[in-house]
Amino acid sequence: MSSGGTRAPSRANGHGDERTRLSGANASFKSERTDAKGGPSSSSQPGAAPFSAAGTAHKRSASGNARSVNQPADEARYEERRVTERTYEAHVERVRTTSPEKPQRRSVPADKRTSGLRRQKSSEWRPKEAAPESPKAPWSPEVTLLPRTSALLASRVSIPPLASTVPQAPQPAPLSELSLQVQEAAIVEDLLFVLMGYEGQYIRFAKGYDPNQERDRLSGPGFRILPGLDPSLHDLTKSMLKMATYYSALVAFGDVQSREDFGAVNHALCASVRRLLQDYLVMIAQLETQFLTSDTFTIHVLNIQTISTSQMMFQLYSLAQELLKRNALLDDESDEDDDDSSDDYDKVIERLTDGGDLLSGNVAGKKICKGGVVLGILTKRLGAMSGDPAARALLTSLLRDASRPYMVMLNEWLHHGAINDANSEFLIKEQKSIRRERLEQDYTDEYWERRYTIRDHDVPPQLDGVKDKVLLAGKYLNVVRECGGVDVSKVVADVPTSFDDGRFLDNVNNAYAHANESLMQLLLTTHALPARLRSMKHYFFLDPSDYFSYFLELGSSELRKPVKSVNTSKLQSLLDLVLRQPGSIVSLDPFKEDVKVEMNEVTLIKSLQRVVNITGIEQGEALQPLSSNQPTENDKNATGFTSLQLDYAVPFPVSLVISRKTVWRYQALFRYLLSLRYLESQLSATWQTQTRGVSWAHKGSNRALEIWKRRAWTLRARMLVFVQQLLYFCTAEVIEPNWTKFMTRLQPGDGDQEKKPALTRTVDELMQDHVDFLDTCLKECMLTNSKLLRIHSKLMQTCTIFAAYTNWLTRELEKSDPDLSGTARPSTMTPDQWRRFQASRAAARAPAASSSSRHESNFSRHLQILLDALNHYAATETVVLLSLCARLSTANQGTEYAGLRTDEDAA
């Protein structure tokens, strides 16, 4: 069969004497093969030469060369064949000279025509001898090498010219002039060439097929049979030509799909297809041997022996066509163009974001179907062909071979935490622009959530159920190696190499368990995560709060200033001094150096409302603190007390659990608790003023003034009860129980918790528990509901204004008390003047009384609205709010708003 590649072009170049000589045979081609062994004298007859040549030409070896039956007679037979060829050329030339295009030759007499023909033959015989010395043929095709491509195994031999493009090619004898048996012999020999991708003499490529066009080669050539073939042979031949189309298309598929940017999975698939095509060519060679040696080999035998191979080639062809359509190398549905263009744009942006090269890969073209997508297509077809044993065995073999390089990448990631994915076909994507070196200054959980992500559309079906474990196993190993400098990767000798291995899922689960155990051990033991969490509880949840009260006392002068005038460095020094104070619990904290003081000009309520009202934001951005350079409506009256917040420096890898988002949650709870503590201290100072002040303690004779003072006392007491009950609820009934649950999940068991780490739990579960704990605290503290935030803001504002106006009310009380300001009429004033003076002094007392009544009305009204809202949300969302509602109801009993539930108030 090795000569098949040279024989087909030679026939296109005009050396088709073997096929032409078949036209002179009228007997059975099997008898011709055995009887046509005459001597040189048989070549002298015009009709016998083709017959003899056909018989000798049919006896060929498997390599395509003539078989020598009698070795000593080889030279004689070679001379006989040369004489036969020369006789045939002379015969063809004679036919040309006597063609109807020259009618003047017909008037020549027969005797003269015969003598003239003999002279012409003798005159033409000599130029034929000298033709090789000075060739004048204008057409001389040459074989060239094609340019190199990234497909290392692609064919680089130039495409042979089509038979239709050969000028002045000698045409074979028409099929209609051949007998049925000779037709069958000619068609069988043509089929052996066509099945290898070459044109035959009677079977040519379809006129619309252009082998220079890649799309035509990938779709496979169509074939046409020259007219005159017997119908019984025509239909059978037509059905067998499909296999030739499959073969040519699969060869082109292997050349294209094995390019470098198509990935290792496609390369392995193409290698498996090439092995099957090699077996296919071996089968064609065996069929040719039977054709050349067996007298019983017919086209029906050829068809029967290629049926199973044709089905195999059809499965390969349909798979190749689906992959090529996915790669946009062949025409597909037009309704996917818009989606493809948007996907291409997203991939360009993603490549630039990851720090990749814009021109690498196939960015300029369409999408590339590779990696997990190819394995998914194979798996889907395998499921669809489960009822066909042959197709199932074929697709199983292809899936096994194609998954081998993918399993190499998977095992490298599972057991070493490394990604060797040059063509972006693995299900884990690494964003190389995120480096750990940046996290030491500005640590974020972006390293954890965005450095390694899953390509959701490229996950093989076999890994769809364990893709999260696959992601986390490699991430855990990376964190342990980068932060501890210890490589905990395991060297597993016997790992599964394909998806059909029974240990496939066990391999993933074991790798995940090992990586999780290593990282949990590092966090809980080496980096003392529980101790650090308790440290944050001391600072942000004011537990204990003795040190912080001392800090507020020392820094009160600085904290009373406007926020832009506060000296943060001075406050930081005072905090460090307080934290090192002997006798304090926090003085023994090993992490007290990580606490920092800072100012946030955005008020707590505005910051929380900004978070609550955000919808559709990308994950990781909703709970980020508002930067100071963003245009926000800052509180112009903000002071150091209302803007104070703490920050906490967390080293890597503890920053994966105590991330910036979780630190923001700690800060929000801290600012809320601080606002309650500060308001409690203001109301307590008001209580001291009202208790020790002479104007408040003196019992005057003016009954209206005494009633006003009692109402002010009552309002201050109600406000203090409201603040204290709210503070107790947030700390004792929300934070402390949730903290206990969180630490129980972190370290189950009694005794020394740090010696009993919960290694059976995963790091991501720990991270999620931490976030859930903080989110639950925020929700139950009413900091995630916009309506409750608005009501709470109005109540806090009313209490703050009342506490700030206490000194002014004291001065007004001193002026309004007749016992303190004097009630005797001066002798210089007439009784009429005295009455007018008393009226003006009473009018001056009116603003103080009205201000106090307004504060009382606003507080009572908004408190009742809060109670109604708490009842509603306790019944629908958070049950724990019922206890707060019961506690706060005591602060509103006996008022005109108690129990009021109107639409006007609820608005």
mmCIF file of C-alpha atoms in Angstrom, residues 173-178 201-204 224-231 234:
data_model
loop_
_atom_site.group_PDB
_atom_site.id
_atom_site.type_symbol
_atom_site.label_atom_id
_atom_site.label_comp_id
_atom_site.label_asym_id
_atom_site.label_seq_id
_atom_site.Cartn_x
_atom_site.Cartn_y
_atom_site.Cartn_z
ATOM 1 C CA ALA A 173 -11.928 3.697 -21.169
ATOM 2 C CA PRO A 174 -15.594 4.543 -20.547
ATOM 3 C CA LEU A 175 -17.264 2.298 -18.024
ATOM 4 C CA SER A 176 -20.066 1.608 -20.452
ATOM 5 C CA GLU A 177 -17.606 -0.138 -22.756
ATOM 6 C CA LEU A 178 -16.364 -2.466 -20.007
ATOM 7 C CA GLN A 201 -9.740 6.907 -12.351
ATOM 8 C CA TYR A 202 -13.484 6.444 -12.191
ATOM 9 C CA ILE A 203 -14.127 7.922 -8.742
ATOM 10 C CA ARG A 204 -13.241 11.602 -8.465
ATOM 11 C CA ARG A 224 -18.656 11.462 -7.959
ATOM 12 C CA ILE A 225 -18.528 8.328 -10.081
ATOM 13 C CA LEU A 226 -17.988 8.653 -13.818
ATOM 14 C CA PRO A 227 -21.096 7.679 -15.813
ATOM 15 C CA GLY A 228 -21.568 4.217 -17.202
ATOM 16 C CA LEU A 229 -21.206 2.146 -14.053
ATOM 17 C CA ASP A 230 -23.652 -0.708 -13.684
ATOM 18 C CA PRO A 231 -26.465 0.185 -11.203
ATOM 19 C CA HIS A 234 -23.159 2.010 -8.354
#
